[in-house]
Coordinates of C-alpha atoms in Angstrom, one line a residue:
M11 CA 25.1 116.9 77.6
I12 CA 23.4 113.6 75.6
D13 CA 20.7 111.5 78.5
S14 CA 18.5 110.5 75.8
T15 CA 18.4 107.7 73.6
A16 CA 16.5 110.4 70.6
N17 CA 18.8 112.7 71.4
L18 CA 22.5 110.4 71.4
A19 CA 19.9 109.1 67.8
A20 CA 19.7 112.2 66.3
V21 CA 23.7 113.3 66.7
C22 CA 24.8 110.3 66.1
E23 CA 23.2 110.9 62.8
R24 CA 24.7 113.6 62.3
L25 CA 28.1 112.3 63.2
S26 CA 27.7 109.9 60.8
A27 CA 28.0 112.3 57.9
A28 CA 31.7 113.6 58.5
D29 CA 35.3 111.2 57.6
F30 CA 35.9 111.6 61.2
V31 CA 35.3 111.2 64.8
T32 CA 37.3 111.4 68.1
V33 CA 36.1 108.9 70.7
D34 CA 36.5 108.9 74.2
T35 CA 35.2 107.1 77.4
E36 CA 35.0 107.7 81.2
F37 CA 34.3 104.7 83.7
M38 CA 35.3 103.0 86.8
R39 CA 36.5 99.5 87.7
E40 CA 37.5 100.1 91.0
T41 CA 35.3 97.8 92.4
T42 CA 34.1 95.4 89.7
Y43 CA 35.8 93.7 87.1
W44 CA 33.4 94.8 84.3
P45 CA 34.1 98.4 83.4
R46 CA 31.1 100.1 84.5
L47 CA 30.8 103.0 81.9
C48 CA 29.7 106.8 82.7
V49 CA 30.1 108.9 80.3
I50 CA 31.2 109.3 76.9
Q51 CA 32.4 111.8 74.7
M52 CA 32.6 112.7 70.6
A53 CA 33.2 115.3 68.7
G54 CA 33.6 115.5 64.5
P55 CA 34.9 118.6 63.1
D56 CA 31.9 121.0 63.1
E57 CA 30.3 119.8 67.0
A58 CA 31.3 117.7 70.5
V59 CA 28.9 115.7 73.0
I60 CA 29.3 114.1 75.9
I61 CA 26.6 110.9 76.4
D62 CA 25.3 110.7 80.1
A63 CA 25.6 106.6 79.5
M64 CA 24.1 106.8 82.7
A65 CA 21.1 108.2 82.2
P66 CA 17.9 106.9 83.7
G67 CA 16.6 104.9 80.4
I68 CA 18.9 105.5 77.5
E69 CA 19.7 103.1 74.9
L70 CA 23.6 103.1 73.6
E71 CA 22.7 101.4 70.0
P72 CA 23.2 104.9 68.2
F73 CA 26.8 104.8 69.6
F74 CA 27.2 101.2 68.8
K75 CA 25.7 101.3 65.0
L76 CA 28.3 104.2 65.1
M77 CA 31.4 102.5 65.9
A78 CA 30.3 100.2 63.3
D79 CA 30.3 102.1 60.5
E80 CA 32.7 101.6 58.0
R81 CA 32.3 104.6 56.0
V82 CA 33.6 107.0 59.4
M83 CA 37.0 107.3 60.9
K84 CA 37.5 106.7 64.9
V85 CA 39.8 108.2 65.9
F86 CA 41.3 107.3 70.3
H87 CA 44.0 108.3 72.1
A88 CA 45.4 104.7 73.3
A89 CA 42.1 102.9 72.2
R90 CA 42.6 100.0 73.7
Q91 CA 40.7 100.3 77.2
D92 CA 37.8 102.6 75.2
I93 CA 37.7 99.5 73.2
E94 CA 37.6 97.0 75.3
I95 CA 34.2 99.0 76.9
V96 CA 32.6 98.9 73.7
F97 CA 33.5 95.6 72.5
H98 CA 31.6 93.8 75.9
R99 CA 28.9 96.5 75.8
G100 CA 28.0 96.5 72.0
G101 CA 29.4 93.4 71.2
L102 CA 31.5 94.9 68.4
I103 CA 35.4 96.1 67.2
P104 CA 35.0 100.2 66.1
H105 CA 36.2 99.9 62.9
P106 CA 37.9 102.1 61.1
I107 CA 40.1 103.1 64.1
F108 CA 43.1 105.3 64.4
D109 CA 44.8 105.5 67.7
T110 CA 47.0 108.5 68.3
Q111 CA 49.2 107.3 70.8
V112 CA 50.3 104.5 67.8
A113 CA 50.8 106.9 65.7
A114 CA 52.8 109.4 67.8
M115 CA 55.0 106.2 68.6
V116 CA 55.6 106.1 64.7
C117 CA 56.3 109.8 64.2
G118 CA 59.1 110.1 66.6
F119 CA 57.5 111.2 69.3
G120 CA 58.8 108.6 72.2
D121 CA 57.1 105.4 73.5
S122 CA 53.4 105.3 75.0
I123 CA 53.5 109.8 75.2
S124 CA 50.5 111.0 77.4
Y125 CA 48.0 112.5 75.9
D126 CA 48.0 116.3 77.0
Q127 CA 52.1 116.4 76.3
L128 CA 51.3 115.0 72.9
V129 CA 48.1 118.0 72.9
Q130 CA 51.1 120.4 73.6
R131 CA 54.0 119.1 71.6
L132 CA 51.2 120.1 68.4
T133 CA 49.1 122.7 69.6
G134 CA 50.6 124.3 71.9
A135 CA 47.4 124.3 74.1
R136 CA 47.9 122.8 78.0
I137 CA 44.8 120.6 79.2
D138 CA 43.4 120.8 82.8
K139 CA 44.0 117.0 83.6
S140 CA 42.7 118.0 87.7
S141 CA 39.8 115.8 86.8
R142 CA 41.5 112.7 85.7
F143 CA 40.8 110.9 88.5
T144 CA 37.5 112.5 90.0
D145 CA 34.2 109.5 90.3
W146 CA 32.4 109.9 86.7
A147 CA 29.8 107.9 87.7
R148 CA 28.7 111.0 90.1
R149 CA 25.9 112.9 89.3
P150 CA 25.5 115.8 88.8
L151 CA 28.6 116.6 86.9
S152 CA 30.7 119.6 87.1
E153 CA 31.3 122.0 84.6
R154 CA 35.1 121.1 85.4
Q155 CA 34.2 118.1 84.5
I156 CA 32.1 118.5 81.9
E157 CA 35.3 120.7 80.2
Y158 CA 38.0 118.3 80.9
A159 CA 35.6 115.5 78.6
L160 CA 35.3 117.5 76.6
A161 CA 39.0 118.6 75.9
D162 CA 39.7 115.2 75.7
V163 CA 37.9 115.0 71.8
T164 CA 38.2 118.8 70.9
H165 CA 41.6 118.6 71.3
L166 CA 42.4 115.3 69.6
R167 CA 40.2 116.1 66.6
D168 CA 43.6 118.5 65.6
V169 CA 46.4 116.7 67.2
Y170 CA 44.5 113.7 64.7
Q171 CA 44.9 116.0 61.8
A172 CA 48.5 116.6 62.3
L173 CA 49.9 113.2 62.9
A174 CA 47.5 112.7 59.9
D175 CA 49.3 115.0 57.9
R176 CA 52.8 113.0 59.1
L177 CA 52.1 110.3 58.3
E178 CA 51.3 110.7 54.5
Q179 CA 54.9 113.0 54.7
Q180 CA 57.2 110.5 55.9
G181 CA 55.6 108.0 54.2
R182 CA 54.6 105.9 56.6
A183 CA 50.2 106.3 56.8
D184 CA 49.6 101.7 55.8
W185 CA 52.7 101.2 59.1
V186 CA 49.5 102.3 61.3
R187 CA 47.3 100.7 59.6
E188 CA 48.9 98.1 60.8
E189 CA 49.3 98.5 64.0
M190 CA 45.1 98.7 63.7
G191 CA 45.2 94.9 63.4
V192 CA 45.8 94.1 67.1
L193 CA 43.5 96.2 68.2
T194 CA 40.1 95.7 66.2
S195 CA 41.1 91.2 66.7
P196 CA 38.2 89.9 68.6
A197 CA 41.3 88.2 70.5
T198 CA 42.7 91.2 72.1
Y199 CA 39.2 91.3 74.3
Q200 CA 38.4 88.2 75.1
L201 CA 39.4 87.5 78.6
E202 CA 39.0 83.5 78.6
P203 CA 39.3 82.1 82.0
E204 CA 41.7 79.4 80.9
E205 CA 43.9 81.8 79.7
S206 CA 43.9 84.2 83.0
W207 CA 46.9 82.4 84.5
K208 CA 49.3 83.9 81.7
R209 CA 48.7 87.4 84.1
L210 CA 50.5 85.5 86.7
K211 CA 54.6 85.8 88.0
M212 CA 55.7 82.7 86.8
R213 CA 56.7 81.4 90.7
V214 CA 55.9 77.4 90.3
R215 CA 58.4 75.2 89.0
K216 CA 56.8 71.7 88.8
P217 CA 54.3 70.9 85.9
I218 CA 51.4 69.5 89.3
E219 CA 52.0 73.3 90.3
L220 CA 51.1 74.7 87.5
A221 CA 48.4 72.8 86.4
I222 CA 46.9 73.3 90.0
L223 CA 47.5 77.5 89.1
Q224 CA 46.1 77.4 85.9
E225 CA 42.4 75.1 87.7
V226 CA 42.6 78.2 90.5
A227 CA 43.3 80.7 88.2
A228 CA 40.8 80.4 86.3
W229 CA 38.1 79.1 88.8
R230 CA 38.9 83.0 90.3
E231 CA 38.1 84.4 86.7
R232 CA 34.7 83.1 86.6
E233 CA 34.0 83.6 89.7
A234 CA 35.0 87.3 89.6
Q235 CA 33.5 87.5 86.1
S236 CA 29.8 86.4 87.0
R237 CA 30.3 88.6 90.5
D238 CA 31.6 91.2 89.0
V239 CA 34.2 92.1 91.2
P240 CA 37.6 92.3 91.0
R241 CA 40.2 89.1 90.8
S242 CA 41.7 90.6 94.0
R243 CA 38.1 90.1 95.9
V244 CA 38.0 86.8 95.1
I245 CA 41.1 85.3 96.3
K246 CA 44.6 87.5 96.2
D247 CA 47.0 86.1 93.3
D248 CA 49.7 85.2 96.5
A249 CA 46.6 82.8 97.9
I250 CA 46.9 81.6 94.2
Y251 CA 50.8 80.6 94.4
E252 CA 50.0 79.4 97.8
I253 CA 47.6 76.3 96.8
A254 CA 49.7 75.4 93.8
S255 CA 52.8 75.2 95.9
Q256 CA 51.2 73.2 99.0
Q257 CA 48.5 71.4 97.2
P258 CA 45.8 70.9 99.8
A259 CA 43.3 68.2 99.9
N260 CA 41.1 69.5 102.4
A261 CA 39.5 72.2 103.8
A262 CA 41.6 71.7 107.5
A263 CA 44.8 72.0 104.7
L264 CA 43.3 74.9 103.2
G265 CA 42.0 76.8 106.5
Q266 CA 46.2 76.8 107.3
L267 CA 47.6 78.4 104.8
R268 CA 49.0 81.5 105.5
T269 CA 47.1 83.5 102.2
I270 CA 43.7 81.9 103.1
P271 CA 41.6 84.3 105.3
R272 CA 40.1 82.7 108.6
G273 CA 37.2 81.1 108.3
F274 CA 37.6 81.3 104.3
E275 CA 38.2 76.9 104.2
R276 CA 34.1 76.5 105.4
S277 CA 33.1 79.2 102.6
R278 CA 31.2 77.7 99.2
S279 CA 34.6 79.4 97.7
A280 CA 37.1 76.8 99.1
D281 CA 34.9 74.1 98.0
N282 CA 35.4 75.2 94.7
I283 CA 39.5 75.8 94.9
L284 CA 39.5 71.9 96.4
A285 CA 37.9 70.7 93.1
A286 CA 40.3 73.0 91.2
V287 CA 43.3 71.5 92.8
Q288 CA 42.0 67.3 92.9
R289 CA 41.3 68.5 89.4
A290 CA 44.5 69.2 88.5
L291 CA 45.8 66.7 90.7
A292 CA 43.6 63.9 88.2
I293 CA 45.6 65.6 85.0
P294 CA 48.1 62.2 83.9
K295 CA 51.4 63.0 84.5
E296 CA 52.3 62.9 81.2
E297 CA 49.5 65.7 80.1
L298 CA 50.5 67.8 82.4
P299 CA 51.6 71.4 81.1
K300 CA 54.9 72.2 80.7
V301 CA 56.7 74.9 83.4
P302 CA 57.3 77.8 80.3
K303 CA 61.6 78.3 80.4
Q304 CA 62.8 81.6 79.7
R305 CA 65.2 81.6 76.7
P306 CA 68.8 81.1 78.0
A307 CA 71.1 83.3 76.4
S308 CA 74.0 81.1 75.4
N309 CA 76.6 80.2 73.0
G310 CA 77.1 84.5 72.9
S311 CA 73.5 85.3 72.2
G312 CA 73.5 87.8 75.0
A313 CA 75.7 89.5 74.0
T314 CA 74.4 89.8 70.6
V315 CA 71.0 90.8 72.6
D316 CA 73.6 94.2 73.8
L317 CA 74.5 94.7 70.4
L318 CA 71.0 94.7 68.8
K319 CA 69.1 96.8 71.6
V320 CA 72.2 99.2 70.7
L321 CA 71.5 98.9 66.9
L322 CA 67.2 99.2 67.4
K323 CA 67.9 102.8 69.6
M324 CA 70.7 103.8 66.7
M325 CA 67.7 103.2 63.9
S326 CA 65.3 104.4 66.3
E327 CA 66.7 107.3 66.3
S328 CA 67.6 107.8 63.1
H329 CA 64.5 107.3 61.8
G330 CA 62.3 109.1 63.9
V331 CA 60.3 106.0 65.0
A332 CA 59.9 105.4 68.7
S333 CA 61.8 101.4 69.8
K334 CA 58.9 100.6 71.5
V335 CA 56.7 100.1 67.7
I336 CA 59.9 98.8 66.0
A337 CA 61.0 95.5 68.2
T338 CA 60.8 94.5 71.8
V339 CA 63.4 93.1 73.5
D340 CA 61.5 89.6 73.2
D341 CA 61.6 90.2 69.2
L342 CA 65.7 90.9 69.5
E343 CA 66.3 87.2 72.0
A344 CA 64.2 85.7 69.1
I345 CA 66.9 86.7 66.4
A346 CA 69.2 86.4 68.8
A347 CA 68.9 82.8 68.4
D348 CA 67.3 82.3 65.1
D349 CA 67.5 83.9 61.8
A350 CA 63.9 82.9 61.2
A351 CA 62.4 83.5 63.8
D352 CA 58.3 84.8 63.4
V353 CA 58.7 87.7 65.3
P354 CA 57.0 91.4 63.6
A355 CA 60.3 92.5 63.9
L356 CA 61.2 90.1 61.0
H357 CA 57.9 91.5 58.9
G358 CA 56.6 93.9 57.0
W359 CA 58.1 97.9 57.3
R360 CA 59.8 96.6 60.7
R361 CA 62.0 93.8 59.1
E362 CA 62.9 97.2 55.9
L363 CA 63.5 99.4 58.7
F364 CA 65.0 97.4 61.8
G365 CA 65.4 93.2 60.8
E366 CA 67.2 93.5 57.5
T367 CA 70.1 95.6 59.2
A368 CA 69.4 93.5 62.7
L369 CA 70.4 89.7 60.7
K370 CA 72.7 91.5 59.2
L371 CA 74.7 92.8 62.4
K372 CA 74.1 89.3 63.5
R373 CA 76.0 87.7 60.6
G374 CA 79.3 89.9 61.3
R375 CA 78.3 91.9 57.5
I376 CA 78.1 94.9 59.5
A377 CA 79.8 96.9 62.3
L378 CA 78.9 99.8 65.2
A379 CA 81.2 102.1 65.7
V380 CA 80.9 105.6 67.3
E381 CA 82.0 108.9 65.0
Q382 CA 81.0 112.6 66.3
N383 CA 79.4 110.8 69.6
H384 CA 76.4 108.9 67.4
V385 CA 76.4 105.0 66.6
V386 CA 76.7 104.2 63.0
A387 CA 76.5 101.6 61.1
V388 CA 79.9 100.1 59.4
E389 CA 80.3 98.0 56.4
Q390 CA 82.2 95.4 57.2

C-alpha cells in the first residue's frame, strides 16, 4: 500500500524500467460531478501496488509522470473512465496505451466482454467481484478490497500478454493501435458545456425549442461543474425538456411547470434559467439551430440496411472480430445512402475486412445465400 509521495516516486521509478504496466482505478461519483479518485492499482512484470490516492499529503505527480512516459506501455481494461480521471486530475492522457477490451473484440471475444469473463477465458482464473461496489472512499480498506484491487491488475498482465500474442499471430496488432487513437484524443474527454445538449434525448421539434434546450443544458453543465454535483442535482432532464417546450418568460411561469420543485422559481438558479431562455428567444430566426433529423430509410435503403446487417454478422463470425468494432448501425445506414460515406467502416482495416464487400453487396455484385445453415456471399 503506497500512502506517501516518496514511496510513490520510488515505485514509479522502478516501474518506469518495465516494458509495460497494468493500471486500474477505483473512484466514487454518485454525489459529485467529477469522479473522486480513491485508489490507483498498478502492476509491472514483477510487482503490484495499491496507491491510496486519498492519503493525507500524497501528491500524484510521480504517477502522472509514469503515465506520460512514452517508453512504457500502459495497459487498461475498458480504459475510458480511467483515462478521463488521469486527464482531469493530471492534465494529460496516458500514452502509449493498450485497452484489453478493444483487443478482445478484435480477437473475437464478442462485444464489450467483461474483465472477469476475459480473465477466466484466457487464464482459467476466477475473480471475486463481491467488492466491486464497495465504498472505496472509506478508510481503512478491508483485506477483501485490497485483494480485489490487486487482482484487477495482476491478472491483467496475463490477459495483456495473451492478447498481444494473438494479435501478432493474426496480423491485427495495427488494428488495435488504430483504435487507441480515439482513447488518446483530448476531444474524447473535454466536457464542453455548449455540447452537453447532445447527451439529451431529442424530444424537441422546433428550432426555438432546441435553442432553449441548448442554452439551459449548457448552463446546467457549467453549474454542475462549478458546484461539483451531478447534473440531476442542479435540474433534471425532464425539466429541461419542459422549459424548452413551455418557454417560461418569468419566475411565475417557471414555477407553474410540473417538473420544477416548489419554491425553485425564487432561487438564483431560476434567474439563470430564465436568462438562458431569454438568450435563446433573442436569436434571430434565420440563425436558430436546425433540429437533427433521423436519416430516412427511403428508396429501399431500409431493406439494404437489413442486408448489410446480415453481411456484418457473417463477416464478424467468419473473421472472429466483434461486429461492434467493425461497424455501427449508423455506419450501415450511411453506406446504404452513399457509397462514399465518410464512416469508419469504409476506412482502413475495416474497409478491407467489411467495407468493400458491403459495397459489392449494395451494387449487386454479390448476393447472400444460406449453405448448410451458414450465410455465405455468392458472386453474381
